PDB file of C-alpha atoms in Angstrom:
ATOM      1  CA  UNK T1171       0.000   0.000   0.000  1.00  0.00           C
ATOM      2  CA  UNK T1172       2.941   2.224   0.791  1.00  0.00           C
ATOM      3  CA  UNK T1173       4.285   2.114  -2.676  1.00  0.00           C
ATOM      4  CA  UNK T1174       0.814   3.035  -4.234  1.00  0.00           C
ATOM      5  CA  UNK T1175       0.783   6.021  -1.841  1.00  0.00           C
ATOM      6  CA  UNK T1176       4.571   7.223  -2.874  1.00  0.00           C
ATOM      7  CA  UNK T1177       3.872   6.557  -6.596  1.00  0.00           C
ATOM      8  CA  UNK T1178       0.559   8.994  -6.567  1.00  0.00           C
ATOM      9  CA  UNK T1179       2.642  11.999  -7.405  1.00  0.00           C
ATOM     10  CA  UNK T1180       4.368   9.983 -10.277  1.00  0.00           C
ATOM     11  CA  UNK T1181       0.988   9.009 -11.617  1.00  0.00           C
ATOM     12  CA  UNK T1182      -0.129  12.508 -11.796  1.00  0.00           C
ATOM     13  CA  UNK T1183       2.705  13.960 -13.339  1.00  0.00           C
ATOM     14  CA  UNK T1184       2.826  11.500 -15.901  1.00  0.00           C
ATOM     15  CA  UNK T1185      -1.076  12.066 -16.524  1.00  0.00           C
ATOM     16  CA  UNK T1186      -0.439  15.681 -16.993  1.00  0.00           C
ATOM     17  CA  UNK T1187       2.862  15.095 -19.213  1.00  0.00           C
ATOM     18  CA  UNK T1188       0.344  12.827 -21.275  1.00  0.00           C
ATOM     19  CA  UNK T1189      -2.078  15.478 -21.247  1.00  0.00           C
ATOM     20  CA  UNK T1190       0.096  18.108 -22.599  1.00  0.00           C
ATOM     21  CA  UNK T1191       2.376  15.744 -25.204  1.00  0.00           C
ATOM     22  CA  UNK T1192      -1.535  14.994 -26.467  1.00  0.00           C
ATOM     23  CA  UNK T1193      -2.722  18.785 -26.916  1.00  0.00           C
ATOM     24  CA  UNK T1194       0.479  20.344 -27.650  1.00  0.00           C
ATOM     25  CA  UNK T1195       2.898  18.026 -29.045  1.00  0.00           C
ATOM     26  CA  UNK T1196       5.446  18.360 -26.493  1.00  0.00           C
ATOM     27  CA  UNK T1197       6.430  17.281 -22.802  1.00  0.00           C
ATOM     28  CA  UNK T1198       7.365  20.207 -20.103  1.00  0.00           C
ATOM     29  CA  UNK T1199      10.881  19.275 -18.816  1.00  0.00           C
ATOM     30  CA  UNK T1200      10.073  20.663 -15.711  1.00  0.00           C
ATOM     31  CA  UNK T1201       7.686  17.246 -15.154  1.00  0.00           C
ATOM     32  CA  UNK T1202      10.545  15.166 -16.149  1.00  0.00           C
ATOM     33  CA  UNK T1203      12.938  16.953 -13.965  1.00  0.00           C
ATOM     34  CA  UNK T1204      10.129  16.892 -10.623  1.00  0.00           C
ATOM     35  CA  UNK T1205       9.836  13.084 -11.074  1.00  0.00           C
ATOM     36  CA  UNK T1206      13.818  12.605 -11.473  1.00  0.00           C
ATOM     37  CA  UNK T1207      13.880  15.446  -8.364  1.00  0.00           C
ATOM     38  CA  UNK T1208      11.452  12.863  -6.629  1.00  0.00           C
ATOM     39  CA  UNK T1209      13.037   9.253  -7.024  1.00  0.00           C
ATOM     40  CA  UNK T1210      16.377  10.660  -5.572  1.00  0.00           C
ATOM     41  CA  UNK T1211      14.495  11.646  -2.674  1.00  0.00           C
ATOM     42  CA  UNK T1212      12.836   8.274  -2.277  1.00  0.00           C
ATOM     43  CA  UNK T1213      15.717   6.042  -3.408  1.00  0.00           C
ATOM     44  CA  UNK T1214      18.020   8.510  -0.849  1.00  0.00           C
ATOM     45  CA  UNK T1215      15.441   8.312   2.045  1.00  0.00           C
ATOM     46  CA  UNK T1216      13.334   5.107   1.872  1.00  0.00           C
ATOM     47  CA  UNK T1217      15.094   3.163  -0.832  1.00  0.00           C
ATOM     48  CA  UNK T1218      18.807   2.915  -0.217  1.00  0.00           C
ATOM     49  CA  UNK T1219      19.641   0.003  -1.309  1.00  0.00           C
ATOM     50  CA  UNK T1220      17.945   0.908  -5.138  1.00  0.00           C
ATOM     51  CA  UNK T1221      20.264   3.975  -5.484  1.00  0.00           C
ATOM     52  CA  UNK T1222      23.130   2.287  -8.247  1.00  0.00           C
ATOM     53  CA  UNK T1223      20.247   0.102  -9.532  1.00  0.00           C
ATOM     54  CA  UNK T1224      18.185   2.990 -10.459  1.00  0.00           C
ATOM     55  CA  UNK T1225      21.050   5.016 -12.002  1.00  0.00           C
ATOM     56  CA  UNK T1226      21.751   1.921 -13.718  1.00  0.00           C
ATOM     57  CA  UNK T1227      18.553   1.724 -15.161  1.00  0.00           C
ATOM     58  CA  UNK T1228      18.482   5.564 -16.134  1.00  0.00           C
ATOM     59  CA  UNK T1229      22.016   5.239 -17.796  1.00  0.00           C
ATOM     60  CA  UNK T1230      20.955   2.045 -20.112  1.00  0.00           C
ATOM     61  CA  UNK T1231      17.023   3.198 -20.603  1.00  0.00           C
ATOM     62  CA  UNK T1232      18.812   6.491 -21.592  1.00  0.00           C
ATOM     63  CA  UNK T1233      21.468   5.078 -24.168  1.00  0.00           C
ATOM     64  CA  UNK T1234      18.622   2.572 -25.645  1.00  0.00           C
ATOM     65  CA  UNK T1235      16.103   5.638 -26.326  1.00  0.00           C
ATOM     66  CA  UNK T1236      18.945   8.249 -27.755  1.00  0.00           C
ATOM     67  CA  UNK T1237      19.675   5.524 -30.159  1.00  0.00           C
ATOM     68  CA  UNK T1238      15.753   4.805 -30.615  1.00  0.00           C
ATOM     69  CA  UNK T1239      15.641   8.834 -31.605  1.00  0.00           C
ATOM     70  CA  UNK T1240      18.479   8.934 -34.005  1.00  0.00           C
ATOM     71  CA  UNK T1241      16.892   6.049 -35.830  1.00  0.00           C
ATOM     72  CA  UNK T1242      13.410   7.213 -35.984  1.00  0.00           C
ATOM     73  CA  UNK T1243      14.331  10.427 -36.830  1.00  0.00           C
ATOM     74  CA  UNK T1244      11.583  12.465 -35.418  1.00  0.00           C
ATOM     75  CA  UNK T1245       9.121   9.675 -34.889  1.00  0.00           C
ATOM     76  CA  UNK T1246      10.451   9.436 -30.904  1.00  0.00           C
ATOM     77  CA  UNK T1247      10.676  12.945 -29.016  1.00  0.00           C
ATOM     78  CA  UNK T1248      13.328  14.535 -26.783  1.00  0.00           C
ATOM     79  CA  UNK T1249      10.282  14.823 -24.266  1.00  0.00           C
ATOM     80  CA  UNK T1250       9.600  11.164 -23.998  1.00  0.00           C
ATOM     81  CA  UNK T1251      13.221  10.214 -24.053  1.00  0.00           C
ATOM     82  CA  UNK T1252      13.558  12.959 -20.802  1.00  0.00           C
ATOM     83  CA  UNK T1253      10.500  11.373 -19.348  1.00  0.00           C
ATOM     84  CA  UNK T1254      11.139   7.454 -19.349  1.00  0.00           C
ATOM     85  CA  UNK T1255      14.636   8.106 -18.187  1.00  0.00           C
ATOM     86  CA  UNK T1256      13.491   9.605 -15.383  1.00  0.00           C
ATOM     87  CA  UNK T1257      10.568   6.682 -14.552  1.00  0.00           C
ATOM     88  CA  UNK T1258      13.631   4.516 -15.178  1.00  0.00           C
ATOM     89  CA  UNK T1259      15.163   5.960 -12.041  1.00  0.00           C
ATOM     90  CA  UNK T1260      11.852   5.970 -10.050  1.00  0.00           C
ATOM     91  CA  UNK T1261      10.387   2.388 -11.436  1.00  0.00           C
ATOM     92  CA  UNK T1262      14.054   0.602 -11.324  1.00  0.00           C
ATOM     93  CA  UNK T1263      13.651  -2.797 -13.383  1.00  0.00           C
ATOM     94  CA  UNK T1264      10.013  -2.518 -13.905  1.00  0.00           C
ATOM     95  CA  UNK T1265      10.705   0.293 -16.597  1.00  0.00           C
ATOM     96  CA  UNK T1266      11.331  -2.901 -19.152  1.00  0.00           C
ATOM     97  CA  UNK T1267       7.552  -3.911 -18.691  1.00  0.00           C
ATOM     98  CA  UNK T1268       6.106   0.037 -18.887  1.00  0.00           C
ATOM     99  CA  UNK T1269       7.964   0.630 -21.882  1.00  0.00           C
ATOM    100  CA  UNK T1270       7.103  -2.713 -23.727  1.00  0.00           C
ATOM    101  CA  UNK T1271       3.611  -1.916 -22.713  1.00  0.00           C
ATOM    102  CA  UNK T1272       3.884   1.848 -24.111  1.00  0.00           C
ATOM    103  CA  UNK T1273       5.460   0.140 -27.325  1.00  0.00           C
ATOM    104  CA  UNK T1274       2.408  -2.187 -27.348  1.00  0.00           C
ATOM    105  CA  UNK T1275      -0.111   1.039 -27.160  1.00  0.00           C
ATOM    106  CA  UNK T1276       2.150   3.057 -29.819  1.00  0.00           C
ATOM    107  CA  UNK T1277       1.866   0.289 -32.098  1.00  0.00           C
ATOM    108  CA  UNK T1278      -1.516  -0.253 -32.067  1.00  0.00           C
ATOM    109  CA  UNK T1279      -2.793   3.417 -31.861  1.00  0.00           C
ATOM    110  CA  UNK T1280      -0.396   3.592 -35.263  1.00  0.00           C
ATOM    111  CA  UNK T1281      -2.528   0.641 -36.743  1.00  0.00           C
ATOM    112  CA  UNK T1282      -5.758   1.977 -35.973  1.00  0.00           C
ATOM    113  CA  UNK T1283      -4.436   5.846 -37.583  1.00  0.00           C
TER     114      UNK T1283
END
């Protein structure tokens, strides 16, 4: 129940970032850079032990999507590149499993357009 709870603010932001990358076309950094802001405070306060693991995660989920954005040229944002990097660092190992699941939705919303 706990990590429900800490992951409310995460949920919100990423609703919003949603939001705006739906009406506008683009992602606010400053959402990426408030959820980043926030998993260092809960990896540093409640999650020790996940500190290397999540900058791990953030280094190779990084590296994979700046490649992803060089080949698509255009087709993948600097927005969502900012934005998964820094759920990497919050969601640790389970960013594998929201970003095949995000790959899943992108696909499909591109079959149905």
């Amino acid at each position: 129940m706990t990590n429900v709870i800490l992951s409310i603010p995460v949920i919100l932001l990423v609703a919003y970032a949603a939001w705006t990358d739906v009406k506008r076309k683009e992602i606010d950094d400053w959402v990426s850079a408030a959820i980043l802001t926030y998993a260092i405070l809960i990896d540093a306060l409640l999650r020790r032990d996940m500190l290397i693991e999540s900058f791990n995660y953030f280094f190779i989920v990084f590296t994979s999507l700046l490649v992803v954005y060089y080949i698509s040229k255009g087709g993948f944002g600097g927005g969502d590149i900012k934005l998964l990097t820094a759920l990497a660092f919050y969601f640790g190992e389970k960013i594998i499993t929201l970003i095949f699941i995000a790959c899943l939705i992108g696909f499909i919303y591109g079959l149905i357009k």
